[in-house]
mmCIF file of C-alpha atoms in Angstrom:
data_model
loop_
_atom_site.group_PDB
_atom_site.id
_atom_site.type_symbol
_atom_site.label_atom_id
_atom_site.label_comp_id
_atom_site.label_asym_id
_atom_site.label_seq_id
_atom_site.Cartn_x
_atom_site.Cartn_y
_atom_site.Cartn_z
ATOM 1 C CA UNK M 15 139.557 89.009 113.688
ATOM 2 C CA UNK M 16 141.138 92.156 112.278
ATOM 3 C CA UNK M 17 143.259 94.858 113.918
ATOM 4 C CA UNK M 18 140.116 96.849 114.822
ATOM 5 C CA UNK M 19 138.632 94.027 116.873
ATOM 6 C CA UNK M 20 136.042 93.027 114.274
ATOM 7 C CA UNK M 21 135.454 89.269 114.559
ATOM 8 C CA UNK M 22 133.563 86.784 112.376
ATOM 9 C CA UNK M 23 132.518 83.194 113.144
ATOM 10 C CA UNK M 24 131.072 80.902 110.447
ATOM 11 C CA UNK M 25 128.399 78.175 110.411
ATOM 12 C CA UNK M 26 127.193 76.364 107.264
ATOM 13 C CA UNK M 27 123.398 76.074 107.068
ATOM 14 C CA UNK M 28 120.599 74.539 104.995
ATOM 15 C CA UNK M 29 118.443 76.710 102.708
ATOM 16 C CA UNK M 30 115.842 76.348 99.980
ATOM 17 C CA UNK M 31 118.120 77.694 97.251
ATOM 18 C CA UNK M 32 121.495 76.647 95.940
ATOM 19 C CA UNK M 33 124.232 78.188 93.786
ATOM 20 C CA UNK M 34 127.560 77.256 92.265
ATOM 21 C CA UNK M 35 130.758 79.134 91.400
ATOM 22 C CA UNK M 36 131.111 80.554 87.900
ATOM 23 C CA UNK M 37 134.222 78.593 86.916
ATOM 24 C CA UNK M 38 135.198 77.033 83.562
ATOM 25 C CA UNK M 39 134.438 73.524 84.829
ATOM 26 C CA UNK M 40 130.960 74.533 86.033
ATOM 27 C CA UNK M 41 128.931 75.966 83.128
ATOM 28 C CA UNK M 42 125.884 75.889 85.431
ATOM 29 C CA UNK M 43 127.535 78.248 87.935
ATOM 30 C CA UNK M 44 126.579 81.936 87.982
ATOM 31 C CA UNK M 45 128.040 83.090 91.316
ATOM 32 C CA UNK M 46 131.356 84.712 92.141
ATOM 33 C CA UNK M 47 131.737 84.922 95.941
ATOM 34 C CA UNK M 48 131.751 82.363 98.725
ATOM 35 C CA UNK M 49 131.699 82.958 102.453
ATOM 36 C CA UNK M 50 135.506 83.024 102.636
ATOM 37 C CA UNK M 51 135.606 85.868 100.097
ATOM 38 C CA UNK M 52 132.893 87.847 101.872
ATOM 39 C CA UNK M 53 134.494 87.430 105.287
ATOM 40 C CA UNK M 54 137.956 88.458 104.077
ATOM 41 C CA UNK M 55 136.638 91.561 102.295
ATOM 42 C CA UNK M 56 134.635 92.609 105.360
ATOM 43 C CA UNK M 57 137.659 92.211 107.629
ATOM 44 C CA UNK M 58 139.815 94.210 105.204
ATOM 45 C CA UNK M 59 137.344 97.089 104.808
ATOM 46 C CA UNK M 60 135.413 97.384 108.063
ATOM 47 C CA UNK M 61 135.865 98.308 111.689
ATOM 48 C CA UNK M 62 132.287 97.642 112.806
ATOM 49 C CA UNK M 63 129.890 94.710 112.619
ATOM 50 C CA UNK M 64 127.238 96.847 110.929
ATOM 51 C CA UNK M 65 129.684 97.832 108.190
ATOM 52 C CA UNK M 66 130.647 94.174 107.765
ATOM 53 C CA UNK M 67 127.105 92.849 107.267
ATOM 54 C CA UNK M 68 126.196 95.700 104.916
ATOM 55 C CA UNK M 69 129.383 95.191 102.891
ATOM 56 C CA UNK M 70 128.996 91.421 102.642
ATOM 57 C CA UNK M 71 125.311 91.696 101.767
ATOM 58 C CA UNK M 72 125.862 94.228 98.998
ATOM 59 C CA UNK M 73 128.683 92.220 97.407
ATOM 60 C CA UNK M 74 126.732 88.949 97.662
ATOM 61 C CA UNK M 75 123.767 90.454 95.809
ATOM 62 C CA UNK M 76 125.950 92.046 93.126
ATOM 63 C CA UNK M 77 128.305 89.123 92.534
ATOM 64 C CA UNK M 78 126.174 86.112 93.441
ATOM 65 C CA UNK M 79 126.729 83.943 96.512
ATOM 66 C CA UNK M 80 127.551 80.232 96.510
ATOM 67 C CA UNK M 81 128.312 77.712 99.229
ATOM 68 C CA UNK M 82 131.334 75.476 98.889
ATOM 69 C CA UNK M 83 129.153 72.461 99.767
ATOM 70 C CA UNK M 84 126.311 72.751 97.273
ATOM 71 C CA UNK M 85 126.678 69.497 95.350
ATOM 72 C CA UNK M 86 125.762 69.776 91.670
ATOM 73 C CA UNK M 87 122.563 70.374 89.641
ATOM 74 C CA UNK M 88 121.890 66.647 89.436
ATOM 75 C CA UNK M 89 122.144 66.322 93.209
ATOM 76 C CA UNK M 90 121.957 69.766 94.844
ATOM 77 C CA UNK M 91 122.964 69.737 98.495
ATOM 78 C CA UNK M 92 120.364 72.004 100.099
ATOM 79 C CA UNK M 93 121.463 70.860 103.561
ATOM 80 C CA UNK M 94 124.727 72.813 103.136
ATOM 81 C CA UNK M 95 123.833 75.525 100.629
ATOM 82 C CA UNK M 96 123.863 78.664 102.806
ATOM 83 C CA UNK M 97 125.778 80.360 105.596
ATOM 84 C CA UNK M 98 125.219 82.046 108.950
ATOM 85 C CA UNK M 99 127.828 84.282 110.557
ATOM 86 C CA UNK M 100 128.257 85.792 113.987
ATOM 87 C CA UNK M 101 129.777 89.239 113.400
ATOM 88 C CA UNK M 102 131.008 91.229 116.383
ATOM 89 C CA UNK M 103 132.934 94.401 117.182
ATOM 90 C CA UNK M 104 133.719 95.778 120.658
ATOM 91 C CA UNK M 105 130.261 97.402 120.829
ATOM 92 C CA UNK M 106 127.786 95.286 118.833
ATOM 93 C CA UNK M 107 127.003 91.709 117.831
ATOM 94 C CA UNK M 108 125.092 90.837 114.647
ATOM 95 C CA UNK M 109 123.923 87.583 113.057
ATOM 96 C CA UNK M 110 124.190 87.476 109.252
ATOM 97 C CA UNK M 111 122.301 84.859 107.181
ATOM 98 C CA UNK M 112 122.993 84.580 103.439
ATOM 99 C CA UNK M 113 121.806 82.265 100.668
ATOM 100 C CA UNK M 114 121.766 82.166 96.876
ATOM 101 C CA UNK M 115 118.956 84.095 95.205
ATOM 102 C CA UNK M 116 116.504 83.408 92.414
ATOM 103 C CA UNK M 117 117.668 81.239 89.471
ATOM 104 C CA UNK M 118 120.823 80.101 91.279
ATOM 105 C CA UNK M 119 122.281 83.618 91.166
ATOM 106 C CA UNK M 120 122.614 86.827 93.199
ATOM 107 C CA UNK M 121 121.821 86.483 96.936
ATOM 108 C CA UNK M 122 119.202 86.937 99.619
ATOM 109 C CA UNK M 123 120.410 87.952 103.057
ATOM 110 C CA UNK M 124 119.272 89.191 106.443
ATOM 111 C CA UNK M 125 121.075 90.515 109.497
ATOM 112 C CA UNK M 126 119.877 90.974 113.062
ATOM 113 C CA UNK M 127 121.505 92.923 115.909
ATOM 114 C CA UNK M 128 121.671 90.917 119.123
ATOM 115 C CA UNK M 129 120.580 92.981 122.154
ATOM 116 C CA UNK M 130 123.274 94.047 124.609
ATOM 117 C CA UNK M 131 123.594 91.627 127.502
ATOM 118 C CA UNK M 132 122.405 88.636 125.443
ATOM 119 C CA UNK M 133 124.107 85.488 124.202
ATOM 120 C CA UNK M 134 123.286 83.959 120.825
ATOM 121 C CA UNK M 135 123.775 80.455 119.449
ATOM 122 C CA UNK M 136 124.149 79.374 115.816
ATOM 123 C CA UNK M 137 124.101 75.615 115.313
ATOM 124 C CA UNK M 138 124.357 75.174 111.544
ATOM 125 C CA UNK M 139 120.969 76.740 110.852
ATOM 126 C CA UNK M 140 119.426 80.132 110.265
ATOM 127 C CA UNK M 141 118.188 81.727 113.485
ATOM 128 C CA UNK M 142 116.674 85.014 112.244
ATOM 129 C CA UNK M 143 112.939 84.652 112.672
ATOM 130 C CA UNK M 144 110.511 87.558 113.025
ATOM 131 C CA UNK M 145 112.324 90.420 111.285
ATOM 132 C CA UNK M 146 110.859 93.889 111.690
ATOM 133 C CA UNK M 147 111.278 95.278 108.204
ATOM 134 C CA UNK M 148 110.867 98.873 109.368
ATOM 135 C CA UNK M 149 113.540 98.698 112.090
ATOM 136 C CA UNK M 150 116.938 99.381 110.462
ATOM 137 C CA UNK M 151 118.605 99.818 113.839
ATOM 138 C CA UNK M 152 118.140 96.117 114.535
ATOM 139 C CA UNK M 153 117.427 94.456 111.170
ATOM 140 C CA UNK M 154 119.099 94.771 107.773
ATOM 141 C CA UNK M 155 118.293 92.790 104.636
ATOM 142 C CA UNK M 156 118.654 92.514 100.869
ATOM 143 C CA UNK M 157 116.345 94.422 98.519
ATOM 144 C CA UNK M 158 113.090 92.529 97.974
ATOM 145 C CA UNK M 159 113.942 90.077 100.728
ATOM 146 C CA UNK M 160 110.431 88.577 100.774
ATOM 147 C CA UNK M 161 109.842 88.380 97.004
ATOM 148 C CA UNK M 162 111.181 84.901 96.246
ATOM 149 C CA UNK M 163 109.410 83.452 99.282
ATOM 150 C CA UNK M 164 106.113 84.935 98.112
ATOM 151 C CA UNK M 165 106.683 83.831 94.509
ATOM 152 C CA UNK M 166 107.398 80.240 95.544
ATOM 153 C CA UNK M 167 104.605 80.035 98.105
ATOM 154 C CA UNK M 168 107.029 79.625 101.004
ATOM 155 C CA UNK M 169 105.645 82.651 102.846
ATOM 156 C CA UNK M 170 102.760 85.083 102.600
ATOM 157 C CA UNK M 171 102.302 88.495 104.253
ATOM 158 C CA UNK M 172 99.245 86.990 105.940
ATOM 159 C CA UNK M 173 101.545 84.600 107.798
ATOM 160 C CA UNK M 174 102.913 87.392 110.016
ATOM 161 C CA UNK M 175 101.958 90.719 111.472
ATOM 162 C CA UNK M 176 102.289 93.715 109.107
ATOM 163 C CA UNK M 177 105.918 94.632 108.523
ATOM 164 C CA UNK M 178 107.233 91.343 109.935
ATOM 165 C CA UNK M 179 108.984 88.574 107.973
ATOM 166 C CA UNK M 180 110.025 85.140 109.253
ATOM 167 C CA UNK M 181 113.330 84.683 107.401
ATOM 168 C CA UNK M 182 114.132 81.192 108.700
ATOM 169 C CA UNK M 183 110.522 80.074 108.386
ATOM 170 C CA UNK M 184 110.457 81.137 104.745
ATOM 171 C CA UNK M 185 113.921 80.169 103.546
ATOM 172 C CA UNK M 186 115.083 77.407 105.880
ATOM 173 C CA UNK M 187 115.224 73.902 104.396
ATOM 174 C CA UNK M 188 113.524 70.785 105.738
ATOM 175 C CA UNK M 189 114.073 67.429 103.962
ATOM 176 C CA UNK M 190 110.818 66.353 102.280
ATOM 177 C CA UNK M 191 108.934 63.354 103.593
ATOM 178 C CA UNK M 192 105.614 63.436 101.697
ATOM 179 C CA UNK M 193 106.061 62.203 98.157
ATOM 180 C CA UNK M 194 109.751 61.462 98.688
ATOM 181 C CA UNK M 195 111.186 58.275 97.104
ATOM 182 C CA UNK M 196 112.076 57.062 100.594
ATOM 183 C CA UNK M 197 109.948 58.860 103.220
ATOM 184 C CA UNK M 198 111.727 57.113 106.102
ATOM 185 C CA UNK M 199 115.058 58.568 104.963
ATOM 186 C CA UNK M 200 113.463 62.003 104.742
ATOM 187 C CA UNK M 201 112.109 61.675 108.277
ATOM 188 C CA UNK M 202 115.514 60.539 109.527
ATOM 189 C CA UNK M 203 117.298 63.539 107.977
ATOM 190 C CA UNK M 204 114.573 65.872 109.240
ATOM 191 C CA UNK M 205 115.196 64.679 112.794
ATOM 192 C CA UNK M 206 118.955 64.908 112.348
ATOM 193 C CA UNK M 207 118.727 68.525 111.189
ATOM 194 C CA UNK M 208 116.260 69.403 113.940
ATOM 195 C CA UNK M 209 118.407 68.136 116.787
ATOM 196 C CA UNK M 210 121.869 68.663 115.294
ATOM 197 C CA UNK M 211 121.025 72.353 115.406
ATOM 198 C CA UNK M 212 118.492 72.674 118.204
ATOM 199 C CA UNK M 213 120.229 70.604 120.850
ATOM 200 C CA UNK M 214 123.395 72.683 120.521
ATOM 201 C CA UNK M 215 121.428 75.930 120.745
ATOM 202 C CA UNK M 216 119.724 74.688 123.895
ATOM 203 C CA UNK M 217 123.026 73.574 125.424
ATOM 204 C CA UNK M 218 124.806 76.863 124.739
ATOM 205 C CA UNK M 219 121.969 78.809 126.347
ATOM 206 C CA UNK M 220 121.878 76.295 129.193
ATOM 207 C CA UNK M 221 125.593 76.693 129.936
ATOM 208 C CA UNK M 222 126.002 80.450 129.482
ATOM 209 C CA UNK M 223 122.638 81.580 130.847
ATOM 210 C CA UNK M 224 121.396 78.757 133.104
ATOM 211 C CA UNK M 225 118.254 80.539 134.308
ATOM 212 C CA UNK M 226 117.084 81.245 130.745
ATOM 213 C CA UNK M 227 118.299 77.886 129.466
ATOM 214 C CA UNK M 228 116.181 76.099 132.068
ATOM 215 C CA UNK M 229 113.067 77.590 130.447
ATOM 216 C CA UNK M 230 113.791 75.874 127.104
ATOM 217 C CA UNK M 231 112.788 72.370 126.033
ATOM 218 C CA UNK M 232 115.881 70.342 125.015
ATOM 219 C CA UNK M 233 113.698 68.124 122.812
ATOM 220 C CA UNK M 234 112.136 70.898 120.725
ATOM 221 C CA UNK M 235 114.605 70.842 117.824
ATOM 222 C CA UNK M 236 115.143 73.717 115.399
ATOM 223 C CA UNK M 237 113.445 73.566 112.006
ATOM 224 C CA UNK M 238 111.725 76.264 109.924
ATOM 225 C CA UNK M 239 108.279 75.030 110.991
ATOM 226 C CA UNK M 240 109.113 74.406 114.654
ATOM 227 C CA UNK M 241 106.272 75.728 116.792
ATOM 228 C CA UNK M 242 107.335 78.341 119.366
ATOM 229 C CA UNK M 243 110.989 78.033 118.277
ATOM 230 C CA UNK M 244 114.009 78.827 120.381
ATOM 231 C CA UNK M 245 114.841 82.529 120.580
ATOM 232 C CA UNK M 246 117.813 83.791 118.589
ATOM 233 C CA UNK M 247 119.309 85.031 121.856
ATOM 234 C CA UNK M 248 118.653 85.043 125.584
ATOM 235 C CA UNK M 249 119.655 87.439 128.373
ATOM 236 C CA UNK M 250 122.788 86.417 130.244
ATOM 237 C CA UNK M 251 123.851 87.643 133.692
ATOM 238 C CA UNK M 252 126.768 90.045 133.700
ATOM 239 C CA UNK M 253 130.010 88.094 133.894
ATOM 240 C CA UNK M 254 128.423 84.802 132.847
ATOM 241 C CA UNK M 255 130.373 84.711 129.583
ATOM 242 C CA UNK M 256 134.128 84.406 130.091
ATOM 243 C CA UNK M 257 136.881 82.976 127.870
ATOM 244 C CA UNK M 258 137.027 79.859 130.041
ATOM 245 C CA UNK M 259 133.262 79.335 129.905
ATOM 246 C CA UNK M 260 133.333 79.670 126.124
ATOM 247 C CA UNK M 261 136.086 77.039 126.000
ATOM 248 C CA UNK M 262 133.928 74.822 128.233
ATOM 249 C CA UNK M 263 131.059 75.198 125.745
ATOM 250 C CA UNK M 264 133.312 74.137 122.870
ATOM 251 C CA UNK M 265 134.519 71.042 124.708
ATOM 252 C CA UNK M 266 131.084 70.099 126.052
ATOM 253 C CA UNK M 267 129.592 66.669 125.215
ATOM 254 C CA UNK M 268 126.213 67.128 126.924
ATOM 255 C CA UNK M 269 127.558 65.679 130.166
ATOM 256 C CA UNK M 270 124.839 65.443 132.809
ATOM 257 C CA UNK M 271 121.973 66.195 130.424
ATOM 258 C CA UNK M 272 118.763 64.128 130.040
#
């Protein structure tokens, strides 16, 4: 948090692309900023969450974004190759998703404003789904945000309504099972990713907005192809989110759950 009350929380996520830092020991690296760099610059320059996501997005595209946990070209770690941030000021809360762009360089990013009176949950996965590309009040994104997804066959305009783009559905990573050297391992990691993320999202909603949380299936999981996925946020009654309740969320171990 900076002196203006701008706050940033970080969560490493999977993605379908990967990048590495452009350092002398990594001739395969073309990128110059990680999430620590982006967060520090935003906190130095900005007073609002909107300024922060726009600043981080622009720099990531210009300089190239890399995750600190991306493995190497021989064994790229797609399960840890991107980032999701919660970015808040005293008036607004945004979610910012960022990943490396085409050819292991530049960046692709999206940001979504969380409605007032809602709580959001980020459990080491992207959560931005149906972006309205013509709604800059609530959605921001990198130039050509859909292009790589279309080029790679990960998404088509026919998949959504006109002017809508499923960011997580297109760019989220799921370990392969068909054609994998060990399909059972792929299935195991798929389930781990689904519930490592989804169960925490469900629990946060369940604790901070019990009425809305009760509507959600704890066994749904959270993967790019999850049918009827969890919402990015849910309404919360006024006063339901307090410092103590947030601390209770952080110390929770699913006590009393199925």
